[in-house]
JSON list of C-alpha atoms in Angstrom, two decimals:
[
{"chain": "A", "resi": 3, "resn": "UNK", "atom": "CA", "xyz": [0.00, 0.00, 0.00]},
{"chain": "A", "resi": 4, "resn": "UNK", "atom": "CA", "xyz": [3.00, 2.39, 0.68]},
{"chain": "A", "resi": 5, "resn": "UNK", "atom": "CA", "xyz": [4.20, 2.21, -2.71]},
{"chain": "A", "resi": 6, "resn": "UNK", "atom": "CA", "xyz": [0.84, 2.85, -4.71]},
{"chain": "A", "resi": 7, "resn": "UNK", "atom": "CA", "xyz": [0.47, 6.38, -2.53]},
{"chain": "A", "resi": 8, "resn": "UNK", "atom": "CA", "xyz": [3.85, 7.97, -4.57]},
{"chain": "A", "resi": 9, "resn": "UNK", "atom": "CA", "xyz": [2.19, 6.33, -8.02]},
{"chain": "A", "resi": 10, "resn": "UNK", "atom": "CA", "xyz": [-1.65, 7.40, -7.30]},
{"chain": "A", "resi": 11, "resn": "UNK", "atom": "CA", "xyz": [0.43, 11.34, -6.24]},
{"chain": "A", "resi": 12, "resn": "UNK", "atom": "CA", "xyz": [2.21, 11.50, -9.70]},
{"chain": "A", "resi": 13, "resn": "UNK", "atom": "CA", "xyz": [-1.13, 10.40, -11.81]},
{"chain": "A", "resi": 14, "resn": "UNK", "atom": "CA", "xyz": [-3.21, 13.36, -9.77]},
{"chain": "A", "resi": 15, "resn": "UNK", "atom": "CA", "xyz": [-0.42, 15.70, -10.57]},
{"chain": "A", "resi": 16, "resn": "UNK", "atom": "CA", "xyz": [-0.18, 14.61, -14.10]},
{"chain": "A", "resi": 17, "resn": "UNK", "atom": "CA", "xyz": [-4.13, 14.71, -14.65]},
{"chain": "A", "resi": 18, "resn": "UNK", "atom": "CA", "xyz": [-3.92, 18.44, -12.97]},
{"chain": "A", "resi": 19, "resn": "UNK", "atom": "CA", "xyz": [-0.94, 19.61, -15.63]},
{"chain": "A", "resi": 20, "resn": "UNK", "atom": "CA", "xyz": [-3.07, 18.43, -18.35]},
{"chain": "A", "resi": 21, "resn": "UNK", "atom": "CA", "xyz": [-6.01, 20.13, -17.13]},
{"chain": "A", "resi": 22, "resn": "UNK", "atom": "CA", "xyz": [-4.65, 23.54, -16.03]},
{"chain": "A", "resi": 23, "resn": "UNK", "atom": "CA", "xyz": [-2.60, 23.37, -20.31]},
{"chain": "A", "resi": 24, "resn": "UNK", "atom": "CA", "xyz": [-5.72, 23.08, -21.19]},
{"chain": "A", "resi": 25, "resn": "UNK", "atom": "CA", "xyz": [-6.84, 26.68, -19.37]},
{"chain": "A", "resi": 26, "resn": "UNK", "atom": "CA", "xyz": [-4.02, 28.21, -20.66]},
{"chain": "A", "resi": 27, "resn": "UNK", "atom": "CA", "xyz": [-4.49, 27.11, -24.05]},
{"chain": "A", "resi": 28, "resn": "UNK", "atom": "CA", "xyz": [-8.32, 28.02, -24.19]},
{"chain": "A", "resi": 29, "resn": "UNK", "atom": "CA", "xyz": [-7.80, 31.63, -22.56]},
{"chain": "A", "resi": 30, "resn": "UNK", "atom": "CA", "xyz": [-4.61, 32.30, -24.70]},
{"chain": "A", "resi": 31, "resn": "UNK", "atom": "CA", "xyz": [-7.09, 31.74, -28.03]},
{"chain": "A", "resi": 32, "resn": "UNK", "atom": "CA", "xyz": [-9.61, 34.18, -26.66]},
{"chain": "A", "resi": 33, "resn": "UNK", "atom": "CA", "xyz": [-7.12, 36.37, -26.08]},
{"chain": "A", "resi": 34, "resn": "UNK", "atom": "CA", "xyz": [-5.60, 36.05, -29.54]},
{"chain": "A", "resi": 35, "resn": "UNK", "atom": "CA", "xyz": [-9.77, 37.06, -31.06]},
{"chain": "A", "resi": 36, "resn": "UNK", "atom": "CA", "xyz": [-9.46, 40.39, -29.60]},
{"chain": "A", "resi": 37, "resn": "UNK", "atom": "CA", "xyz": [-8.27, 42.11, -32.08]},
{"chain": "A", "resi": 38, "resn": "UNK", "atom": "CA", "xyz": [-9.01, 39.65, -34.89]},
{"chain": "A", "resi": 39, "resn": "UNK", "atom": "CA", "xyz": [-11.17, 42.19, -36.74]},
{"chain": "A", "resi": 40, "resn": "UNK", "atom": "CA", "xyz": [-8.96, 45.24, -36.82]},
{"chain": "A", "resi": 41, "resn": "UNK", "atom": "CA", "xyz": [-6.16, 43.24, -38.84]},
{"chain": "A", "resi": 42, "resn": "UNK", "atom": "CA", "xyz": [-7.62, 41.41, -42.42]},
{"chain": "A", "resi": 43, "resn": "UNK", "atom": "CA", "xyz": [-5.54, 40.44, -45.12]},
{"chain": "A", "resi": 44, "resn": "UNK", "atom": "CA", "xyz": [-6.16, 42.25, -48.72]},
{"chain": "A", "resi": 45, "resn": "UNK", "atom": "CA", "xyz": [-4.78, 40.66, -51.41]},
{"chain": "A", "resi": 46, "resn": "UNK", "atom": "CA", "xyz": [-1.89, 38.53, -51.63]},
{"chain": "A", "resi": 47, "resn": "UNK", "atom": "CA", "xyz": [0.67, 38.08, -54.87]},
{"chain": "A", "resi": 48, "resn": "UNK", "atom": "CA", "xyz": [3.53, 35.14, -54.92]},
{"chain": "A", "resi": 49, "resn": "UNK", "atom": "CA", "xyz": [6.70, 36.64, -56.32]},
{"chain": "A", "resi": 50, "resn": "UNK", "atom": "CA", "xyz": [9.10, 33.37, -55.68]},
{"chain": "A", "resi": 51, "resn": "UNK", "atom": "CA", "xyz": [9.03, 29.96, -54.58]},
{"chain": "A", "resi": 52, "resn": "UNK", "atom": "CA", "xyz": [8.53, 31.89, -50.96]},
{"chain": "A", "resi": 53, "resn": "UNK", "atom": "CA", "xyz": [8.43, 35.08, -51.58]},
{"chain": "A", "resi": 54, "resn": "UNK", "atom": "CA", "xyz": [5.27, 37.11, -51.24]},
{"chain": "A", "resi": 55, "resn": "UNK", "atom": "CA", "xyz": [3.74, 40.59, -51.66]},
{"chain": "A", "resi": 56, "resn": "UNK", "atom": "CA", "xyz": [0.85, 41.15, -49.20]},
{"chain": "A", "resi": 57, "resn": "UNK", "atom": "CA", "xyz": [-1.37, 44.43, -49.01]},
{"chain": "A", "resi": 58, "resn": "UNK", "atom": "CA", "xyz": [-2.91, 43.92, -45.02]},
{"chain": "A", "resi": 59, "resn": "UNK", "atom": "CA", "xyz": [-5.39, 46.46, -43.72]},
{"chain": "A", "resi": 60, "resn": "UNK", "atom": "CA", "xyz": [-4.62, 47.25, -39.61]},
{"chain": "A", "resi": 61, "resn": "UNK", "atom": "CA", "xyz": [-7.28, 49.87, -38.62]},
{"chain": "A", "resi": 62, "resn": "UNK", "atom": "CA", "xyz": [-8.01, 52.17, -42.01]},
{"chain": "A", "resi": 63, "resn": "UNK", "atom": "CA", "xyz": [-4.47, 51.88, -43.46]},
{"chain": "A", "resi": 64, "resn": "UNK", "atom": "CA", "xyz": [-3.48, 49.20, -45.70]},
{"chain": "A", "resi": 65, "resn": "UNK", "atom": "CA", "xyz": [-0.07, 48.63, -45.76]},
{"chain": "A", "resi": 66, "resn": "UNK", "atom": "CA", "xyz": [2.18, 46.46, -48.62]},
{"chain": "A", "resi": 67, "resn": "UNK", "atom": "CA", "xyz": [4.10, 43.93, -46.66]},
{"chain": "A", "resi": 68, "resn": "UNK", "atom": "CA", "xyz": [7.48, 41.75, -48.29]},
{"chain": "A", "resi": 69, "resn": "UNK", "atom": "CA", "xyz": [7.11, 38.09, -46.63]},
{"chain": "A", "resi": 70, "resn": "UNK", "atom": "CA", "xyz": [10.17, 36.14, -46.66]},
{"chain": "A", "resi": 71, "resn": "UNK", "atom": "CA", "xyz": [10.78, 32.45, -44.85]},
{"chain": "A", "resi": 72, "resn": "UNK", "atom": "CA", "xyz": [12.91, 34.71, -42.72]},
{"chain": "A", "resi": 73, "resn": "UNK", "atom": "CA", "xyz": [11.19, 37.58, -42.24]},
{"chain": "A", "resi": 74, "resn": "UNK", "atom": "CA", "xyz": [8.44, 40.15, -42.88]},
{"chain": "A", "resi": 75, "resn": "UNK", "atom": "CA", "xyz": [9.58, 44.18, -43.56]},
{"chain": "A", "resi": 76, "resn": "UNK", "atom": "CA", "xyz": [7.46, 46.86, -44.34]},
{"chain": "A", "resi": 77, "resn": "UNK", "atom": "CA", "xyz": [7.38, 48.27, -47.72]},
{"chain": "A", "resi": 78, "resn": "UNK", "atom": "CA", "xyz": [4.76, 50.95, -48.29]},
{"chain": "A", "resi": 79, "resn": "UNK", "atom": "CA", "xyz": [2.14, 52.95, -46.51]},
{"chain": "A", "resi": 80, "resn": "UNK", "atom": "CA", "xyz": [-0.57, 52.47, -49.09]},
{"chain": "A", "resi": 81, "resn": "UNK", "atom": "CA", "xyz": [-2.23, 56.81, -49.97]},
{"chain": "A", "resi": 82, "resn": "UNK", "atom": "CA", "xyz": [-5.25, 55.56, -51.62]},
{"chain": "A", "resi": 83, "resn": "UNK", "atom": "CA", "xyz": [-6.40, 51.84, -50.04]},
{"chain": "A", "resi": 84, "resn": "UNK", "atom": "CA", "xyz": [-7.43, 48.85, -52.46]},
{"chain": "A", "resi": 85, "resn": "UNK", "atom": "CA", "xyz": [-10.79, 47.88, -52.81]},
{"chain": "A", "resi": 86, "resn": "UNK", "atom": "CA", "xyz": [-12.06, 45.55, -50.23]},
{"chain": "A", "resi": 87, "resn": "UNK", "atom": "CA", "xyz": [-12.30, 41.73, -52.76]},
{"chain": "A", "resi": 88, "resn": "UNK", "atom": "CA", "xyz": [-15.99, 41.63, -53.08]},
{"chain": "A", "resi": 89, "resn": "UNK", "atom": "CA", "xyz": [-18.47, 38.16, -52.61]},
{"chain": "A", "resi": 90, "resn": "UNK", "atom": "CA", "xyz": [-18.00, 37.77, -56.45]},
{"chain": "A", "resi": 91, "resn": "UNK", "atom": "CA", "xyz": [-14.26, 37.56, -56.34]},
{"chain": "A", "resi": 92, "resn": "UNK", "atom": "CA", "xyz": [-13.61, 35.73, -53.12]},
{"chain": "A", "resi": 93, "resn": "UNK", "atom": "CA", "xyz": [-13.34, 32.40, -52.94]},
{"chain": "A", "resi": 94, "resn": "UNK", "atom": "CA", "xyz": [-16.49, 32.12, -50.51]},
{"chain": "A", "resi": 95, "resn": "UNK", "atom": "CA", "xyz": [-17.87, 33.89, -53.82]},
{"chain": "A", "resi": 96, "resn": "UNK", "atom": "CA", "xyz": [-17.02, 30.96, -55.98]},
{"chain": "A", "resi": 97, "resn": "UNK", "atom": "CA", "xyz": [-18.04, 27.98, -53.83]},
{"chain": "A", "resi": 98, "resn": "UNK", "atom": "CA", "xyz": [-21.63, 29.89, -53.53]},
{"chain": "A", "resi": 99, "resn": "UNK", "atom": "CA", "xyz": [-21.63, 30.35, -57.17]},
{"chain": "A", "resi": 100, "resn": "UNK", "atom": "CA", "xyz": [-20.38, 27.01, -57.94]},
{"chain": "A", "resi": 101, "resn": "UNK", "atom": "CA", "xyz": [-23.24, 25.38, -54.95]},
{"chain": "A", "resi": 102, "resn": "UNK", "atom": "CA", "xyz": [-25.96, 27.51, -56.75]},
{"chain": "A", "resi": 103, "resn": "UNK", "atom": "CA", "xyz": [-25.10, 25.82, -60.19]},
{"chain": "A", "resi": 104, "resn": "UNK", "atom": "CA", "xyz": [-25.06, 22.49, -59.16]},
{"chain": "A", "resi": 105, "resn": "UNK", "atom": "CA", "xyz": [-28.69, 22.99, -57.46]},
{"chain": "A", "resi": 106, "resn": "UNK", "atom": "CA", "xyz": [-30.04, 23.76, -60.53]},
{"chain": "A", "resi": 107, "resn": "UNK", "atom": "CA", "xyz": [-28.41, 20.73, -62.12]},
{"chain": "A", "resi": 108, "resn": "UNK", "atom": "CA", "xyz": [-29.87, 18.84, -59.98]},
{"chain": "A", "resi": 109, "resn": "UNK", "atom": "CA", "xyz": [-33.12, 19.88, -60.06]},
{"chain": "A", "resi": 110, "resn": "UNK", "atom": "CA", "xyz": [-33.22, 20.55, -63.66]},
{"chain": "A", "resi": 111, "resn": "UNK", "atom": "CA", "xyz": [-32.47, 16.82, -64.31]}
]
């Protein structure tokens, strides 16, 4: 019986790390949504194998970002901002197209 008390110790400590990760984990993503809708991506253009131009809008300025593997540096304070991709031109915009069009297939045939 002496020896099971150190084991049954251990497995409640164990079971308690898990459980207070968990916390951590599930507070540190609500903390992370805070913000979420003052920072949305624009548009995005490849210019190398991982290389990319993106145009991110923080707030109401939209600034042109170089992303590199090793890093991310600020290009250009955009004067006049892009146009916000409408429903047409998103992808969201293409799968709802593309869902509409095969409903009517379907009930066509």
């Amino acid at each position: 019986m002496p020896d099971l008390l150190p084991l049954i110790f251990n497995l409640v400590l164990v079971v308690a790390m898990i459980i207070a990760l968990a916390w951590f984990v599930r507070r540190g993503q609500r903390l992370s949504q805070i913000g979420a809708g003052q920072l949305d991506v624009i548009a995005t253009r490849m210019i190398g194998q991982r290389e990319r131009l993106v145009v991110v809008r923080v707030g109401d300025e939209q600034l042109l970002l170089g992303v590199t593997a090793q890093q991310v540096q600020h290009l250009h304070t955009l004067r006049e901002p892009l146009p916000e991709p409408s429903d047409e031109t998103s992808f969201s915009g293409h799968m709802q197209s593309l869902k509409k069009s095969l409903k009517r297939e379907r009930t066509a045939s």
